XYZ file of C-alpha atoms in Angstrom:
332
model
C -0.068 -0.039 0.081
C 2.830 2.304 0.791
C 4.404 1.736 -2.586
C 0.955 2.330 -4.311
C 0.746 5.878 -2.868
C 4.392 6.574 -2.902
C 4.657 6.757 0.929
C 7.473 5.954 3.264
C 6.774 3.028 5.823
C 8.310 1.672 8.844
C 7.782 -1.825 10.261
C 8.078 -2.712 13.986
C 6.445 -4.459 16.713
C 6.499 -4.184 20.594
C 9.753 -5.944 20.868
C 11.417 -3.709 18.269
C 9.894 -0.451 19.490
C 12.499 2.042 20.444
C 12.564 6.002 20.236
C 14.313 5.820 16.842
C 11.390 4.274 15.055
C 9.465 7.630 15.649
C 12.248 9.888 14.486
C 10.773 12.786 12.487
C 7.226 11.887 13.542
C 4.930 14.334 15.258
C 1.664 12.390 15.462
C 0.677 8.740 15.426
C -2.741 7.512 14.389
C -3.222 3.912 15.551
C -5.497 1.951 13.404
C -4.191 -1.369 14.208
C -6.686 -3.459 16.321
C -7.217 -5.354 18.637
C -6.156 -2.184 20.499
C -5.593 -4.055 23.752
C -2.562 -5.552 21.960
C -1.260 -2.388 20.293
C -2.494 0.854 22.016
C -0.859 0.704 25.630
C 2.676 0.114 24.290
C 2.436 2.238 21.354
C 0.980 5.224 23.525
C 3.830 4.794 26.023
C 6.281 4.912 23.243
C 4.774 8.055 21.811
C 4.912 9.657 25.224
C 8.447 8.832 25.674
C 9.243 10.252 22.332
C 7.064 13.382 22.596
C 4.711 12.348 19.856
C 0.982 12.939 19.986
C -1.044 9.684 19.879
C -4.567 9.160 18.638
C -6.594 5.934 17.825
C -9.750 4.621 16.626
C -10.343 2.061 19.252
C -12.817 2.288 22.053
C -12.385 -0.807 24.242
C -12.925 0.492 27.866
C -9.906 -1.481 29.308
C -7.663 0.091 26.829
C -9.009 3.525 27.440
C -8.485 3.064 31.137
C -4.754 2.105 30.583
C -4.295 5.230 28.399
C -5.906 7.349 31.060
C -3.214 6.257 33.424
C -0.724 8.004 30.993
C -2.171 11.466 31.596
C 0.407 12.853 33.962
C 3.341 11.484 31.989
C 1.764 12.753 28.793
C 1.262 16.281 30.210
C 4.868 16.445 31.491
C 6.091 15.558 27.998
C 3.698 17.822 26.182
C 1.899 14.928 24.543
C -1.794 14.565 23.673
C -3.348 11.077 24.082
C -6.662 10.969 22.295
C -8.243 7.526 22.171
C -11.630 6.513 20.599
C -11.457 8.979 17.602
C -14.192 6.927 15.781
C -18.001 7.044 15.261
C -19.201 6.854 18.899
C -16.718 9.219 20.763
C -16.322 11.908 18.108
C -20.080 12.094 17.613
C -21.005 12.012 21.282
C -18.276 14.611 22.121
C -19.474 17.076 19.640
C -23.018 16.458 20.724
C -22.115 16.909 24.354
C -20.435 20.288 23.629
C -23.380 21.486 21.694
C -25.700 20.569 24.504
C -23.605 22.240 27.019
C -24.057 25.463 25.133
C -27.760 25.228 25.676
C -27.643 23.817 29.179
C -24.339 24.887 30.585
C -24.483 22.996 33.955
C -26.318 19.493 33.327
C -26.219 16.741 35.941
C -26.699 13.978 33.371
C -25.697 13.211 29.810
C -27.162 10.158 28.053
C -26.136 9.012 24.452
C -27.455 6.362 22.134
C -25.780 5.165 19.063
C -27.685 3.534 16.031
C -25.489 2.034 13.381
C -27.947 1.962 10.652
C -31.637 3.304 10.619
C -32.601 0.889 7.803
C -33.372 -3.001 8.449
C -30.265 -4.963 8.502
C -28.331 -7.514 10.501
C -27.604 -5.918 13.825
C -24.345 -6.055 15.864
C -25.318 -8.891 18.038
C -26.961 -10.760 15.122
C -23.778 -10.430 13.120
C -21.513 -11.703 15.772
C -23.790 -14.766 16.376
C -23.861 -15.579 12.768
C -20.143 -15.119 12.301
C -19.560 -17.707 15.073
C -21.725 -20.099 13.080
C -19.334 -19.635 10.068
C -21.776 -17.183 8.220
C -20.166 -14.328 6.298
C -22.823 -13.017 4.029
C -24.653 -9.687 4.996
C -22.824 -9.126 8.142
C -22.823 -5.551 9.263
C -19.733 -5.852 11.455
C -16.102 -5.921 10.082
C -13.714 -8.791 10.790
C -11.567 -6.672 13.170
C -14.824 -5.698 15.143
C -15.842 -9.251 15.419
C -12.427 -10.189 16.921
C -12.625 -7.382 19.375
C -16.221 -8.394 20.294
C -14.939 -11.936 21.220
C -11.993 -10.717 23.177
C -14.231 -8.312 25.115
C -16.904 -10.856 26.252
C -15.845 -10.292 29.827
C -16.571 -6.475 29.626
C -19.646 -5.234 31.318
C -21.631 -2.053 30.485
C -20.554 0.908 32.566
C -21.578 4.458 33.169
C -20.500 7.399 35.566
C -22.756 7.865 38.391
C -22.054 10.803 40.709
C -18.608 11.003 39.222
C -17.706 7.376 39.964
C -17.662 4.472 37.579
C -20.564 1.978 38.066
C -20.767 -1.397 36.365
C -24.011 -2.849 35.347
C -25.135 -6.464 34.069
C -25.776 -6.701 30.339
C -29.319 -5.732 29.362
C -30.155 -4.369 32.917
C -30.683 -0.672 31.677
C -32.691 -0.032 28.766
C -34.188 3.165 27.277
C -36.410 4.241 24.293
C -34.993 6.845 21.993
C -36.692 8.850 19.418
C -35.295 9.253 15.832
C -37.553 11.088 13.383
C -40.621 10.207 15.330
C -39.776 6.572 15.400
C -39.029 4.919 18.793
C -35.836 2.636 19.068
C -34.827 0.419 21.914
C -31.345 0.763 23.398
C -29.493 -0.903 26.143
C -26.417 0.349 28.218
C -23.231 -0.654 26.418
C -19.551 -0.450 27.280
C -18.780 2.710 25.259
C -15.865 4.657 26.526
C -17.760 7.832 26.898
C -17.790 7.633 30.828
C -13.983 8.015 30.675
C -13.346 10.001 27.419
C -16.005 12.808 27.913
C -15.633 13.324 31.741
C -12.445 15.430 31.447
C -14.085 17.649 28.917
C -17.620 17.966 30.358
C -17.112 17.478 34.068
C -20.786 16.046 34.046
C -21.359 13.847 37.135
C -23.512 11.257 35.397
C -22.664 9.860 31.912
C -24.566 6.947 30.372
C -24.150 5.506 26.703
C -26.515 3.077 24.919
C -26.705 1.013 21.781
C -29.761 0.699 19.740
C -30.441 -2.952 19.257
C -33.470 -5.117 18.249
C -35.465 -6.147 21.310
C -34.489 -9.943 20.730
C -30.741 -8.891 20.677
C -31.236 -7.154 24.033
C -32.737 -10.343 25.420
C -29.637 -12.325 24.320
C -27.314 -9.797 25.985
C -29.258 -10.497 29.223
C -27.957 -14.078 28.929
C -24.231 -13.098 28.747
C -23.629 -12.840 32.543
C -24.669 -16.555 32.921
C -22.330 -17.664 30.113
C -19.475 -15.209 30.801
C -17.117 -17.447 32.809
C -17.373 -20.114 30.155
C -16.990 -17.645 27.256
C -13.828 -16.197 28.804
C -11.979 -19.520 28.974
C -8.797 -19.294 26.744
C -9.562 -22.529 24.952
C -13.180 -21.335 24.159
C -11.973 -17.952 23.015
C -9.351 -19.547 20.667
C -12.158 -21.740 19.271
C -14.284 -18.851 18.624
C -11.665 -16.602 16.981
C -10.760 -19.518 14.635
C -14.374 -19.822 13.496
C -14.682 -16.014 12.646
C -14.623 -15.276 8.888
C -11.645 -13.076 7.781
C -12.088 -12.065 4.125
C -15.435 -10.376 3.599
C -16.896 -6.924 3.139
C -19.388 -5.634 5.774
C -22.929 -5.111 4.398
C -24.313 -1.671 4.947
C -27.729 -1.055 3.307
C -27.574 1.657 0.459
C -29.051 4.851 2.005
C -28.296 3.768 5.507
C -27.337 6.324 8.101
C -25.497 6.299 11.415
C -27.711 8.141 13.910
C -26.438 9.440 17.409
C -28.894 10.867 20.017
C -27.887 12.731 23.147
C -29.766 14.304 26.040
C -28.540 16.658 28.783
C -30.590 16.965 31.869
C -30.446 19.719 34.597
C -33.362 19.562 37.124
C -36.495 20.179 35.213
C -34.750 21.323 32.111
C -33.390 19.224 29.372
C -31.930 19.594 25.903
C -31.674 16.757 23.156
C -29.322 16.669 20.224
C -28.937 14.450 17.183
C -26.038 13.877 14.797
C -26.575 12.045 11.512
C -25.779 12.168 7.889
C -27.658 14.384 5.505
C -30.628 12.893 3.907
C -29.844 10.639 0.893
C -26.266 10.152 1.932
C -24.683 6.839 2.398
C -21.999 6.206 4.973
C -21.291 3.383 7.357
C -19.840 3.720 10.904
C -16.490 2.649 9.376
C -16.647 5.463 6.796
C -17.434 7.892 9.579
C -14.397 6.687 11.464
C -12.158 7.151 8.590
C -13.226 10.819 7.986
C -13.425 11.436 11.638
C -9.910 10.431 12.726
C -8.350 12.126 9.711
C -10.125 15.419 10.805
C -8.769 15.080 14.245
C -5.273 14.608 13.109
C -5.384 17.371 10.361
C -6.749 19.822 13.075
C -4.067 18.826 15.529
C -1.303 19.244 12.911
C -2.727 22.547 11.890
C -2.930 23.884 15.438
C -0.100 22.753 17.631
C -1.500 24.969 20.571
C -4.002 22.226 21.595
C -4.249 20.757 25.040
C -2.051 17.973 26.138
C -2.650 14.751 28.439
C -5.498 12.460 28.129
C -8.060 14.501 25.951
C -11.272 13.894 24.114
C -11.447 14.540 20.340
C -13.264 17.850 20.781
C -10.802 19.052 23.212
C -7.894 18.803 20.686
C -9.869 19.420 17.545
C -12.648 21.776 18.521
C -16.221 21.368 19.228
C -17.034 22.061 15.598
C -15.090 19.128 14.487
C -18.235 17.422 12.985
C -18.193 20.157 10.165
C -15.237 18.428 8.808
C -16.822 15.010 8.483
C -18.439 14.860 4.960
C -22.231 14.993 4.686
C -22.815 15.250 8.613
C -25.245 17.425 10.306
C -25.986 18.230 14.011
C -29.020 19.830 15.657
C -30.157 20.515 19.136
C -33.565 21.128 20.582
C -33.845 22.505 24.165
C -36.969 22.446 26.445
């Protein structure tokens, strides 16, 4: 690929990583998952070398490890910006827009819908992949692998500034998109960690829109979790996952992200989606989003350092740089 685009390249792994491999580099964009295997050591190397680090991951356990680099990153003048993909860029921009309408909210809630048209959902795609199916899956191969490796993770939220863990399927809400009601369940998005430094809101919850039967399946995960986390079982499941296929995203499908800020009897809602008639999957959004963050960081070197959210380093109008995206807010 580097040869096709006349680009320079460097090849190294954790054992070969040393400061010299980042000579002449000012910013690293980590797109190599599973991020549990790449992000911690690569971010530490970036801090040591004084190089800014961003990634497109979102695994909570990884974000927690990167958060521990905050003090060291600050002392080295380095920004650590994880989760620069669909969920965190969108929720971060929405949070900043809501804070302008409701400056001191006590609660922030988010919900992500990967596609507003009928298609195989996230849970359905993972189940079918484990059965050897590869046609019509809406989840990419790398995401399937991450899902299997994350079976032990539980949904979490921030409650009165402290992290709270909840069983799968134990918290559900109904979300309105264009007058249509969608069901969503609490999900281990990294917003409780990524957005707290920039918003300082005491209560943060993030949900994933799923089909009702998918939510019922997730409620069974706690009973199977000890079995599913066994190394032998995980290796067996990983071996069954299809590798070479293209995720199926319906033509005209849109990612839609909802947010609500609450302060006493007052609330404000916001939505971020693609303009009508535009076709873009969550993976496309991630590509445009992380590139927008990187470009803005390189253009403005006077951005915050340490552990940061995307909007902190790239501005709360970041969504303007993501093609065919629109955001609007309704306050009550």
